[in-house]
PDB file of C-alpha atoms and ligand atoms in Angstrom:
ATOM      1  CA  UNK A   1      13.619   5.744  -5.042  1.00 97.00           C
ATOM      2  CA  UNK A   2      14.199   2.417  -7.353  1.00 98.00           C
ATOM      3  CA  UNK A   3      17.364   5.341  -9.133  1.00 98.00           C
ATOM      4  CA  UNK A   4      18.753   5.640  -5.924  1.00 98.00           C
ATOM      5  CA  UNK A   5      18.465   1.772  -4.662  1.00 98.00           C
ATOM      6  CA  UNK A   6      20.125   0.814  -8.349  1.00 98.00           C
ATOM      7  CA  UNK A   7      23.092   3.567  -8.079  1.00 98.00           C
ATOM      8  CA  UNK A   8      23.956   2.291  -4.950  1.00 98.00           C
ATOM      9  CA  UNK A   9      23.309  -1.247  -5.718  1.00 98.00           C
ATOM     10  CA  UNK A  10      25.708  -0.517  -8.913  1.00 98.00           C
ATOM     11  CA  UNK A  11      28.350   1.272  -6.226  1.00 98.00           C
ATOM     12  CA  UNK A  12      28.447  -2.341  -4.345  1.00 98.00           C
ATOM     13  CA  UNK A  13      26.899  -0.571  -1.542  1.00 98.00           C
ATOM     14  CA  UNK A  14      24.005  -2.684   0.800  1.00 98.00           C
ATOM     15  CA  UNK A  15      20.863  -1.474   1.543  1.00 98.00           C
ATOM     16  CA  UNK A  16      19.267  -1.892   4.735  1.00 98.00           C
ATOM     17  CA  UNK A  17      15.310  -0.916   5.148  1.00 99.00           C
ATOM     18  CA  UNK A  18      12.633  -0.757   7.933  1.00 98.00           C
ATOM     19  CA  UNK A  19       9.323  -0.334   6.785  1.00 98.00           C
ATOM     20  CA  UNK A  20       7.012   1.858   9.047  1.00 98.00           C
ATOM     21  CA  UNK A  21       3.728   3.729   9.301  1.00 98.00           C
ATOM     22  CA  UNK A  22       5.011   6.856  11.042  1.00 97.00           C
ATOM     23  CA  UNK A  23       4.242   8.426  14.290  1.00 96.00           C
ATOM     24  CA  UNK A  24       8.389   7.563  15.354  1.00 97.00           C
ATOM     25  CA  UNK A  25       8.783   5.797  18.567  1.00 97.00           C
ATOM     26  CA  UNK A  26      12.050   4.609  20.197  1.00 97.00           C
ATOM     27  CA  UNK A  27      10.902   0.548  19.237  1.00 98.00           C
ATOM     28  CA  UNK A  28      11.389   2.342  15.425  1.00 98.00           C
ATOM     29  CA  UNK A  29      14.187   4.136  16.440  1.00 98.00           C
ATOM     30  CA  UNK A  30      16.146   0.675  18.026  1.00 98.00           C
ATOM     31  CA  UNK A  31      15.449  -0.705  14.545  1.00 98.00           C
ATOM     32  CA  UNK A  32      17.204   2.254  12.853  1.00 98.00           C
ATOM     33  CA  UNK A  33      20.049   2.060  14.980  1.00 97.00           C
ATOM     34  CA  UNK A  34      20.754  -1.871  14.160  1.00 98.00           C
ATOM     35  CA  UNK A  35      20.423  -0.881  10.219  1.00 98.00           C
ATOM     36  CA  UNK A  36      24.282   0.251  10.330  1.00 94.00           C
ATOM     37  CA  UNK A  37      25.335  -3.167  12.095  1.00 97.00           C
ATOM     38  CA  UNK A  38      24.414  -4.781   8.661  1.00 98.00           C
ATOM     39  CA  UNK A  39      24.285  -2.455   5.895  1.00 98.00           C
ATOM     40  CA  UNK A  40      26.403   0.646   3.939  1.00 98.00           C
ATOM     41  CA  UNK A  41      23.214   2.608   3.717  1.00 98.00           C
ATOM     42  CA  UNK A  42      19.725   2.805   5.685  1.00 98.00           C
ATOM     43  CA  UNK A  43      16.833   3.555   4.154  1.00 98.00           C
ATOM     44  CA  UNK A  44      12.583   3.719   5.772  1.00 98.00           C
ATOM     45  CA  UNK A  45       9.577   3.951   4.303  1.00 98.00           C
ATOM     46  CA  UNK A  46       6.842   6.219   6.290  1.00 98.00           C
ATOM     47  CA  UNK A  47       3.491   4.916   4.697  1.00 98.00           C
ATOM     48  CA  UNK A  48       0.445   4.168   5.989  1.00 98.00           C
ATOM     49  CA  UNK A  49      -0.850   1.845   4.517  1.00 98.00           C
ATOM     50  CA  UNK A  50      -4.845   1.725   3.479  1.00 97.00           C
ATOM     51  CA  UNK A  51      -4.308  -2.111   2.513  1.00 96.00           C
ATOM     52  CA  UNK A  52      -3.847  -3.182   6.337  1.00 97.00           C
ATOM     53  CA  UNK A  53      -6.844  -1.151   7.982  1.00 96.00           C
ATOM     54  CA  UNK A  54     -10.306  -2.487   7.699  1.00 95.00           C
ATOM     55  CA  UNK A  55     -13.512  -0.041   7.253  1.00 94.00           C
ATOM     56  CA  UNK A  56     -13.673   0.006  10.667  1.00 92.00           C
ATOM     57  CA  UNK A  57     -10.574   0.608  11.585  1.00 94.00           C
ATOM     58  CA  UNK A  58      -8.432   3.898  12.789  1.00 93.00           C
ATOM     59  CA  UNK A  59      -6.488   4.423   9.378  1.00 96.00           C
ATOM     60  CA  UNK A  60      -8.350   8.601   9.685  1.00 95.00           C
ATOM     61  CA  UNK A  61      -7.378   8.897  12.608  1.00 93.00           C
ATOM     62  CA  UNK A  62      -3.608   6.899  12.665  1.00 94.00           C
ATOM     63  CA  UNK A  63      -1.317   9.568  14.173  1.00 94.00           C
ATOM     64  CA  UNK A  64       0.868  11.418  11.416  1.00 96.00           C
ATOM     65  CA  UNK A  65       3.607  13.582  11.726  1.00 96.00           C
ATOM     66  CA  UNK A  66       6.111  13.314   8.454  1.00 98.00           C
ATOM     67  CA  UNK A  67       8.193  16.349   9.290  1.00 98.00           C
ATOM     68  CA  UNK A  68       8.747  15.274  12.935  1.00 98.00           C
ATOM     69  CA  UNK A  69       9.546  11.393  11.846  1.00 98.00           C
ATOM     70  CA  UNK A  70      11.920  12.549   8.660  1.00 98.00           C
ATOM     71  CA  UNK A  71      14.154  14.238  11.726  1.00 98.00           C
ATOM     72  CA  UNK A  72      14.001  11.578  14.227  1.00 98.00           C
ATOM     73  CA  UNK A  73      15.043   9.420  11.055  1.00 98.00           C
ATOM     74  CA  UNK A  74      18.095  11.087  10.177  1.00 98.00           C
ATOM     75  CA  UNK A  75      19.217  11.988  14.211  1.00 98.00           C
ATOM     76  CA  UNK A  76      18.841   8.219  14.172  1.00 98.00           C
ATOM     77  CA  UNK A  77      21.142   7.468  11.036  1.00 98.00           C
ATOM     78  CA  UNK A  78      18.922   6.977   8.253  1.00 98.00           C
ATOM     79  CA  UNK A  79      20.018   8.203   5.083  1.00 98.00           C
ATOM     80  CA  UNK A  80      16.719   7.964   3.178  1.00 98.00           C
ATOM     81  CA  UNK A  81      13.506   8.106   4.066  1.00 98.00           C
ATOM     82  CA  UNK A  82      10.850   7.052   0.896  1.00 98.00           C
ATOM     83  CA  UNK A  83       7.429   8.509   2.223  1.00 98.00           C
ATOM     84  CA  UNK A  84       5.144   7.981  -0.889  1.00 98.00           C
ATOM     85  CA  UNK A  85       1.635   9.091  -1.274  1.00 97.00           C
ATOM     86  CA  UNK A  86      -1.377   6.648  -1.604  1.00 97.00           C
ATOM     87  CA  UNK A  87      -1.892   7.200  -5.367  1.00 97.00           C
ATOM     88  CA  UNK A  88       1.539   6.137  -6.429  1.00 97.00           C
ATOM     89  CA  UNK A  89       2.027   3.211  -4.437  1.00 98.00           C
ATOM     90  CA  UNK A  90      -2.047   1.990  -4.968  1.00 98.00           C
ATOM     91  CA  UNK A  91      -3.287   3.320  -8.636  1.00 96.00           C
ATOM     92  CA  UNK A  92      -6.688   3.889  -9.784  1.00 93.00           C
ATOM     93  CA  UNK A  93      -6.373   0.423 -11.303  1.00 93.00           C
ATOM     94  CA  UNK A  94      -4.220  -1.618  -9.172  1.00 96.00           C
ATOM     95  CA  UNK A  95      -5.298  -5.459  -9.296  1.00 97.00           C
ATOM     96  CA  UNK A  96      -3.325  -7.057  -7.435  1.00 97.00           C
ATOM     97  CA  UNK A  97      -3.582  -8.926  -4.416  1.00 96.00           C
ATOM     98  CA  UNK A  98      -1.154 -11.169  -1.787  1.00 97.00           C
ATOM     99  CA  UNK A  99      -3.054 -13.693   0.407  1.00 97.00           C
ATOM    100  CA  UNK A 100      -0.767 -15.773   2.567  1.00 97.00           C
ATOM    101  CA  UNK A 101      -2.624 -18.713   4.392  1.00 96.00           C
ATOM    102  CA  UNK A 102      -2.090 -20.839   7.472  1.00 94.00           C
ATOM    103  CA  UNK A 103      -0.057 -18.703   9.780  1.00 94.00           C
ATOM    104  CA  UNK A 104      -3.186 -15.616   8.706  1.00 96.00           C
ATOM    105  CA  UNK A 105      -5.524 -17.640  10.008  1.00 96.00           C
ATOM    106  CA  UNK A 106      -5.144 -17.040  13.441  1.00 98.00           C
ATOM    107  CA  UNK A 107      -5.216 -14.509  16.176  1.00 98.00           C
ATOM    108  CA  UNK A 108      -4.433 -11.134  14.324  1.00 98.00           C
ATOM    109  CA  UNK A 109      -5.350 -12.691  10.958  1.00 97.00           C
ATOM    110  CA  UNK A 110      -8.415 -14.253  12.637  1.00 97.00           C
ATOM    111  CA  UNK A 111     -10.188 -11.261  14.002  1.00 96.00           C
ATOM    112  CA  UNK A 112      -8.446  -8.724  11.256  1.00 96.00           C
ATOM    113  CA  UNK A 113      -8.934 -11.094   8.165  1.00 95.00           C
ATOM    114  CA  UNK A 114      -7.660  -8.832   5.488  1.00 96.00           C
ATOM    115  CA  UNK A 115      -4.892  -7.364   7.433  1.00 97.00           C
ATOM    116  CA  UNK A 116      -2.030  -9.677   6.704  1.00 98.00           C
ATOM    117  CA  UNK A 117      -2.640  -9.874   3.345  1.00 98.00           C
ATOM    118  CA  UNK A 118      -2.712  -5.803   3.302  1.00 98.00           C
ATOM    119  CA  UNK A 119       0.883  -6.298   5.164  1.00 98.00           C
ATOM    120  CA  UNK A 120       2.234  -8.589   2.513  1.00 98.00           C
ATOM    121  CA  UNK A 121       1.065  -6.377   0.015  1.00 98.00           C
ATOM    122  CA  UNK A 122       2.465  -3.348   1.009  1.00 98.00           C
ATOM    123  CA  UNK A 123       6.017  -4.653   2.407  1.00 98.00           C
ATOM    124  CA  UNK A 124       6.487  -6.807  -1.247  1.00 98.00           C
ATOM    125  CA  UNK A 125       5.654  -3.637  -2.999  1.00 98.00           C
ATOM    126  CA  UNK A 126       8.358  -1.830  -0.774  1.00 98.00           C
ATOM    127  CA  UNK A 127      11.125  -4.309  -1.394  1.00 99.00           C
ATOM    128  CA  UNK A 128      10.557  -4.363  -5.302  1.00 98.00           C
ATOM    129  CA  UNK A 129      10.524  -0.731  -5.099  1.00 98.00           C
ATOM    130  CA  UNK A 130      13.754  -0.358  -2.496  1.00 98.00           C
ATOM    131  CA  UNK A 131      15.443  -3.891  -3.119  1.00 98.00           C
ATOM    132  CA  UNK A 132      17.371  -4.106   0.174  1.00 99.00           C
ATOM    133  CA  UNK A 133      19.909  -6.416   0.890  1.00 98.00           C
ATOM    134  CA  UNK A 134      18.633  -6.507   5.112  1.00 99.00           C
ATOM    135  CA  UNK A 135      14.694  -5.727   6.693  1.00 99.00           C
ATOM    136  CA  UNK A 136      14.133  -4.801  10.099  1.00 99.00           C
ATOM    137  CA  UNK A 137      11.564  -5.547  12.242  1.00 98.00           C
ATOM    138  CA  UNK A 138       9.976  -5.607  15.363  1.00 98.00           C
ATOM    139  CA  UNK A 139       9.701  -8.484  17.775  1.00 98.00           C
ATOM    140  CA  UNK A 140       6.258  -6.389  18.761  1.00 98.00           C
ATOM    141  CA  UNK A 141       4.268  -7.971  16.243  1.00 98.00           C
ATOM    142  CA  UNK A 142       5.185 -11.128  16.308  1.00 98.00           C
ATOM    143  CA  UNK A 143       2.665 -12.816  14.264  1.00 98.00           C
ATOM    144  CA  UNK A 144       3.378 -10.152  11.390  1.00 98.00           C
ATOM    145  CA  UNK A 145       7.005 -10.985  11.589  1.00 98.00           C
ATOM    146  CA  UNK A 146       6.054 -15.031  11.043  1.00 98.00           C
ATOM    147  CA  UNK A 147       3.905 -13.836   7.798  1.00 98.00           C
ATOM    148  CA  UNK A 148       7.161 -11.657   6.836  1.00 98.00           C
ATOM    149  CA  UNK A 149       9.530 -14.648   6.987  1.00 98.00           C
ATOM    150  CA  UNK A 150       6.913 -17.008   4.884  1.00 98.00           C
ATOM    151  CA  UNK A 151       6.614 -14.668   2.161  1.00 98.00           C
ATOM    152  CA  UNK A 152      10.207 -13.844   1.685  1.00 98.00           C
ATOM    153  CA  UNK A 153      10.582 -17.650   1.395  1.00 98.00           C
ATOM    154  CA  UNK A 154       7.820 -17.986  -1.076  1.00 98.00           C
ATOM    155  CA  UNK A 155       8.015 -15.621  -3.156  1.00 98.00           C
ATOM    156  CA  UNK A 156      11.975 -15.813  -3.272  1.00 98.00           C
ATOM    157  CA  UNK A 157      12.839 -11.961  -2.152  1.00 98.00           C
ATOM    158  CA  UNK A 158      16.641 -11.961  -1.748  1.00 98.00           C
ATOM    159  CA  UNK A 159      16.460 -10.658   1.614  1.00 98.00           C
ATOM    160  CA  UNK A 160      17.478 -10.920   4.662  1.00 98.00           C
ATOM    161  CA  UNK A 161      14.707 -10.735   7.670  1.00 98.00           C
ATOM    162  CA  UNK A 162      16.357  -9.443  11.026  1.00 98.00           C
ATOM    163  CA  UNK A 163      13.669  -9.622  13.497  1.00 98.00           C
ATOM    164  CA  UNK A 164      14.586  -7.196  16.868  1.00 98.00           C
ATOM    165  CA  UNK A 165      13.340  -7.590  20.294  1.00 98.00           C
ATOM    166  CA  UNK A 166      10.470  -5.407  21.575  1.00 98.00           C
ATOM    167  CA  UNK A 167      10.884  -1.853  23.051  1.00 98.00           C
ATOM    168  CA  UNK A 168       8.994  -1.094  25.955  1.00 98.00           C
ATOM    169  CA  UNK A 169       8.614   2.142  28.199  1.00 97.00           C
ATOM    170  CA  UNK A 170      10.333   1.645  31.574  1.00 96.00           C
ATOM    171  CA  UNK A 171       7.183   0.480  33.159  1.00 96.00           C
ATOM    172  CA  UNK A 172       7.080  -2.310  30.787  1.00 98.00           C
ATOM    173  CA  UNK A 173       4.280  -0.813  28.226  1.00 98.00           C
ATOM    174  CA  UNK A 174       5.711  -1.785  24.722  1.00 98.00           C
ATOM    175  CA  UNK A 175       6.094   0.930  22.762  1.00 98.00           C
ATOM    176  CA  UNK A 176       3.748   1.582  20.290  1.00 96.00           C
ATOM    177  CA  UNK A 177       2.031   4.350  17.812  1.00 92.00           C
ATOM    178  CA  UNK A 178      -0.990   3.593  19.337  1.00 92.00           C
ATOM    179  CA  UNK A 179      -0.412   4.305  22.800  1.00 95.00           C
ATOM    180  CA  UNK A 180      -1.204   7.899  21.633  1.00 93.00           C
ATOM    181  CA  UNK A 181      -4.570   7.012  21.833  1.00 95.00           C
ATOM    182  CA  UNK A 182      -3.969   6.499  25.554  1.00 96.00           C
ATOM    183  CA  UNK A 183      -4.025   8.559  28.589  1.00 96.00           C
ATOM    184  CA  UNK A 184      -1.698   8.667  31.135  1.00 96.00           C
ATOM    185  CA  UNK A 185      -3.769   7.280  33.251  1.00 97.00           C
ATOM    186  CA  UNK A 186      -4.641   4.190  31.068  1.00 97.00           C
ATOM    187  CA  UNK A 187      -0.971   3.988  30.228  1.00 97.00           C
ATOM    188  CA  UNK A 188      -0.020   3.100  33.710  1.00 98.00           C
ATOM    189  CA  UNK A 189      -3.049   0.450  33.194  1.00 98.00           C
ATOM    190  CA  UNK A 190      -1.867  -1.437  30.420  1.00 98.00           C
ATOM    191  CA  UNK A 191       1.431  -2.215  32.057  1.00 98.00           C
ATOM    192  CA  UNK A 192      -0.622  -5.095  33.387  1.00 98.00           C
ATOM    193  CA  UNK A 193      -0.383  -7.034  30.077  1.00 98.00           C
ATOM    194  CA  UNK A 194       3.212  -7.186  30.363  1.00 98.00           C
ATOM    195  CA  UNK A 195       3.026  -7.725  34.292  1.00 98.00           C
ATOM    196  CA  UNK A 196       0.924 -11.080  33.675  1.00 98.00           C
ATOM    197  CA  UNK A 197       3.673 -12.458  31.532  1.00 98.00           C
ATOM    198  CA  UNK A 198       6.326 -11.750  33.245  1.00 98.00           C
ATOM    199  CA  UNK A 199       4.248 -13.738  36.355  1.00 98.00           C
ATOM    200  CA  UNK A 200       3.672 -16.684  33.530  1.00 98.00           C
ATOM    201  CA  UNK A 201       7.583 -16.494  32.312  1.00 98.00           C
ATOM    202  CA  UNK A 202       8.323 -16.981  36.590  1.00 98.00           C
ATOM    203  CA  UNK A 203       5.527 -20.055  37.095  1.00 98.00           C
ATOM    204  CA  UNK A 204       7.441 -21.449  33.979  1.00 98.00           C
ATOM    205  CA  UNK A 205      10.875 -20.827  35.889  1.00 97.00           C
ATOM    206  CA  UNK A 206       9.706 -22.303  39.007  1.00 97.00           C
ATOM    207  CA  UNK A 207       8.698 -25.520  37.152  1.00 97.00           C
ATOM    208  CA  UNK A 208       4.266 -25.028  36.111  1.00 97.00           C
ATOM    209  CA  UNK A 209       4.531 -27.488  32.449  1.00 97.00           C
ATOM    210  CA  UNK A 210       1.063 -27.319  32.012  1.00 96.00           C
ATOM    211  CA  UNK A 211      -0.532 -24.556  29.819  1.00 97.00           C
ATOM    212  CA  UNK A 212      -3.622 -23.868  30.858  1.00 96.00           C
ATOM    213  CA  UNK A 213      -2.672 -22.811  33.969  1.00 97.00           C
ATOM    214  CA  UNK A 214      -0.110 -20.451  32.814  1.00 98.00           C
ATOM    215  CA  UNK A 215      -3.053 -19.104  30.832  1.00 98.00           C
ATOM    216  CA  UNK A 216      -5.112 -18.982  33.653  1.00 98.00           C
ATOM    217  CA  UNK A 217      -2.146 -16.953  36.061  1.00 98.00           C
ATOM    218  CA  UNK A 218      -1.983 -14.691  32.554  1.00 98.00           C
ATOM    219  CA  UNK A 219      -5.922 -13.999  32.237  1.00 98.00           C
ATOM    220  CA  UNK A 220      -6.460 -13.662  36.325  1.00 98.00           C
ATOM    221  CA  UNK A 221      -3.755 -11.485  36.658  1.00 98.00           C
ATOM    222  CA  UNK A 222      -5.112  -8.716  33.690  1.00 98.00           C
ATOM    223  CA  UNK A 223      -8.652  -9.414  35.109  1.00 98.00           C
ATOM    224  CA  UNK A 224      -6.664  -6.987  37.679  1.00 98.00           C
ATOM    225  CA  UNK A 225      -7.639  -4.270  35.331  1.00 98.00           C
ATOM    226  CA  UNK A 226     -11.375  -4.206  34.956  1.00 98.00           C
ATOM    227  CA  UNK A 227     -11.009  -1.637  32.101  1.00 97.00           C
ATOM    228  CA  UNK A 228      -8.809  -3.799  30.087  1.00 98.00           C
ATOM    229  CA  UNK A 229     -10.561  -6.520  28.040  1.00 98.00           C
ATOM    230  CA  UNK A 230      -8.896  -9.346  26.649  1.00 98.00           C
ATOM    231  CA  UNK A 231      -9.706 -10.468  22.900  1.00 98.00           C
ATOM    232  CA  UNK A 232      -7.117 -13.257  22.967  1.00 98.00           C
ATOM    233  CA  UNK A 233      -4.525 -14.888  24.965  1.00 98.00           C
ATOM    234  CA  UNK A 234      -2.783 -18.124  23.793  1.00 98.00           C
ATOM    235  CA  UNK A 235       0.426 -19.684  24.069  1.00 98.00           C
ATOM    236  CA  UNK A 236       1.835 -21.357  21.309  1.00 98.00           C
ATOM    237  CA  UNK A 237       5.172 -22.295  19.382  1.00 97.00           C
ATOM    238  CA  UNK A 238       7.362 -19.890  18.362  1.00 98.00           C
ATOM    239  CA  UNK A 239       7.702 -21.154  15.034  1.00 97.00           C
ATOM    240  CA  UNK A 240       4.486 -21.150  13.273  1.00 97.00           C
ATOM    241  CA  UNK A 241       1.701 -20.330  16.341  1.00 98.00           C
ATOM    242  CA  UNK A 242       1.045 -23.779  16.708  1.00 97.00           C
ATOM    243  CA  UNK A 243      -0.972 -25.601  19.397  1.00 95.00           C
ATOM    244  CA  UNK A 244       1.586 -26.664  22.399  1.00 94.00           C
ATOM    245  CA  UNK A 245      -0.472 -28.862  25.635  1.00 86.00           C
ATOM    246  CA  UNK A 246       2.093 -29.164  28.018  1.00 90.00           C
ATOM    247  CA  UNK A 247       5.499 -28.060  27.931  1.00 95.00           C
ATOM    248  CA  UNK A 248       8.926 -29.986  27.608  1.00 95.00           C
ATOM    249  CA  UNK A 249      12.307 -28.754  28.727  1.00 95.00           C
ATOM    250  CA  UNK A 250      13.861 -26.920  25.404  1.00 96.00           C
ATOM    251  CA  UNK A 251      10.042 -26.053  24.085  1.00 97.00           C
ATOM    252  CA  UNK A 252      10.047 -22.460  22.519  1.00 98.00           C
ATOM    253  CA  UNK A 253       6.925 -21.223  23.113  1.00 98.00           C
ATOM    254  CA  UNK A 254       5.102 -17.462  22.447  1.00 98.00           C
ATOM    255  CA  UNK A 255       2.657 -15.716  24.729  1.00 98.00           C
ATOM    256  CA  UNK A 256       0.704 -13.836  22.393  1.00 98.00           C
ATOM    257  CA  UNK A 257      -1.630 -11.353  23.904  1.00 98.00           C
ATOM    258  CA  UNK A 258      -4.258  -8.743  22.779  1.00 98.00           C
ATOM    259  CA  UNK A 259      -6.682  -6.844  24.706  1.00 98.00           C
ATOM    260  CA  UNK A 260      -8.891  -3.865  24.355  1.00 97.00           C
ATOM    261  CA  UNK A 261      -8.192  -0.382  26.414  1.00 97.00           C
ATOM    262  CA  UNK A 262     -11.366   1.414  25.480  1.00 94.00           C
ATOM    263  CA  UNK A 263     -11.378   1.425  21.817  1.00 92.00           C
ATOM    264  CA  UNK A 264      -7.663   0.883  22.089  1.00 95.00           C
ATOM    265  CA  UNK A 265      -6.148  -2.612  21.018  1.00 95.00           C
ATOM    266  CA  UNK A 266      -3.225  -3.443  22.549  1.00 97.00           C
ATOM    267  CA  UNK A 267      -1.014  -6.631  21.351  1.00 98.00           C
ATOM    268  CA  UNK A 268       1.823  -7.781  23.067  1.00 98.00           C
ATOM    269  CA  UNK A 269       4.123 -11.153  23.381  1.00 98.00           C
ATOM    270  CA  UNK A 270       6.885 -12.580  25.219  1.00 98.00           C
ATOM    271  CA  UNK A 271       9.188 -15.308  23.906  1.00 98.00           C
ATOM    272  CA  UNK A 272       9.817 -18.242  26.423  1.00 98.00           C
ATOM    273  CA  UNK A 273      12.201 -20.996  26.321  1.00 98.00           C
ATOM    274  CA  UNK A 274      11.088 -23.325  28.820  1.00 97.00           C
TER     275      UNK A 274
HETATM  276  P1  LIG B   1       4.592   0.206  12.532  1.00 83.16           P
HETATM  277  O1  LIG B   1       4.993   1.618  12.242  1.00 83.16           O
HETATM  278  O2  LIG B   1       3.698   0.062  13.722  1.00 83.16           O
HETATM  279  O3  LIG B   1       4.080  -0.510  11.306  1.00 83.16           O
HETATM  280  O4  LIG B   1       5.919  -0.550  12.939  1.00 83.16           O
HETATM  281  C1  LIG B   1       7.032  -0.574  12.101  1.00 83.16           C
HETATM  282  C2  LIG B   1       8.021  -1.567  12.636  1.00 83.16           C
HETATM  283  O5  LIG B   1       8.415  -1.191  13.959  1.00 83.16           O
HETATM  284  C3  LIG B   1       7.422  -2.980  12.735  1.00 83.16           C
HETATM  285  O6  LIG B   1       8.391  -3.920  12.322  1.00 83.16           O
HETATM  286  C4  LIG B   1       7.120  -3.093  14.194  1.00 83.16           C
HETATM  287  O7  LIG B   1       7.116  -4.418  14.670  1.00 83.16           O
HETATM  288  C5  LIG B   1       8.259  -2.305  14.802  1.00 83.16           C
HETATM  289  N1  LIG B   1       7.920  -1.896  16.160  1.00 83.16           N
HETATM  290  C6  LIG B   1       6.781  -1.284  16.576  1.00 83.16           C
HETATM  291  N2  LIG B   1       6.800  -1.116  17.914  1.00 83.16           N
HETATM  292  C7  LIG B   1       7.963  -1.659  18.351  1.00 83.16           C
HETATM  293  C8  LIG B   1       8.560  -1.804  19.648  1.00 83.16           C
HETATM  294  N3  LIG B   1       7.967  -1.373  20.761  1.00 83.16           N
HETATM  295  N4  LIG B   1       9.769  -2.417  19.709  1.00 83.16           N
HETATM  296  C9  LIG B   1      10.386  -2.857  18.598  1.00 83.16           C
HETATM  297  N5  LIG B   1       9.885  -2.740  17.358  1.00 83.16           N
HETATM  298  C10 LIG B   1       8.684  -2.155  17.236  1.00 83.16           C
END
């Protein structure tokens, strides 16, 4: 894979990469179809990756299909696809470890503590091995796309991050591999999570500055749902999750939600400017 970046590379040609874990959605697919807009040549990686999933987690049983996601890759423009197996990207005695702090302390990093870290693992690992020019992703998680930005900062990658909104279903569901844990049935429930936003995103609209009661209009309006249990709902600043009381004209805030469908976490956010 590092041949093919460096030929290129040596060709003056730029290299535009979306990391993944498989199962090939259409919020994957939107980020394949921006690659072109900045770069000669796409590339994605289809790895999932043990280093984000905790013991308890569903890395088993993460839906795979590699044959199925290498075609909806290349219908979808990509002209590589680097799918590597655990042993060669983690090696019998691989050391090292990335541990980002501050923004990984909270929400996802709070009740997944390794997971970030696992993230920022994985993606550096992906960029030393691909060494894009461009990185695409999602607007879906949010929080990872914060941790993303710090990183490249940090640890000086020569990249640039191009964060795209969120895909969701036409119901309003975002788009996600784990929806295949889901039933029809509970599909049509979760639309709620994006339902109570959109109600917060109109209070804000009409005028409601003060937070807790756009939490409140978030939590009563999932609380629709008995099934659907919330783990966390907060709004913050966009720019690095932090506390916000009550809103100002020209505040850019995040609604960062995650709730539980069955075993099923969901995570979702909207992006307000009030
Ligand atoms: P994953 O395969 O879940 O690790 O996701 C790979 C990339 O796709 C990440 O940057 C995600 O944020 C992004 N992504 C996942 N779902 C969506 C969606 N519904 N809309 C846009 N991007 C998404």
């Amino acid at each position: 894979m590092t041949e093919i970046s460096c030929e290129l590379i040596k060709a003056g040609k730029t290299i535009g990469f979306v990391p993944t874990m498989g199962a090939l959605h259409l919020g994957h697919l939107s980020l394949f179809e921006a690659v072109k807009q900045y770069a000669d040549v796409a590339m994605a990686s289809i790895f999932v990756n043990p280093t984000q999933f905790a013991p308890n987690e569903d890395f088993d049983k993460y839906p795979r299909d590699l044959k199925k996601d290498v075609e909806m890759a290349e219908l979808y423009g990509i002209d590589y696809v680097f799918a590597p197996s655990n042993d060669e990207m983690y090696s019998k005695n691989f050391l090292t470890n990335i541990h980002l702090d501050g923004i990984t302390k909270v929400f996802e990093g709070e009740r997944r503590p390794t997971h970030f870290d696992g993230v920022a693992l994985v993606v550096a690992k992906l960029f030393n091995i691909i060494k894009p020019h461009y990185a695409f992703f999602g607007q879906k998680d949010y929080q990872q796309t914060l941790v993303i930005k710090q990183m490249v900062k940090d640890l000086n990658f020569d990249i640039d991050v191009v964060v795209r909104p969120t895909v969701r279903l036409e119901n309003g569901l975002a788009m996600s591999s784990r929806n295949n844990y889901l039933t029809d049935d509970e599909k049509e429930k979760a639309t709620i999570i994006y339902k109570s936003m959109l109600e917060a995103k109109s209070a804000i609209s009409l005028g409601e500055r003060n937070k807790e009661k756009i939490v409140k209009i978030i939590v009563e309006k999932i609380a629709e749902v008995p099934e659907l249990k919330i783990d966390y709902v907060a709004v913050v600043k966009q720019k690095d999750l932090s506390e916000v009381d009550n809103f100002v004209s020209g505040d850019e805030i995040v609604i960062l939600i995650a709730a539980f469908l069955g075993k099923t976490r969901l995570i979702d956010n909207m992006l307000i400017t009030v």
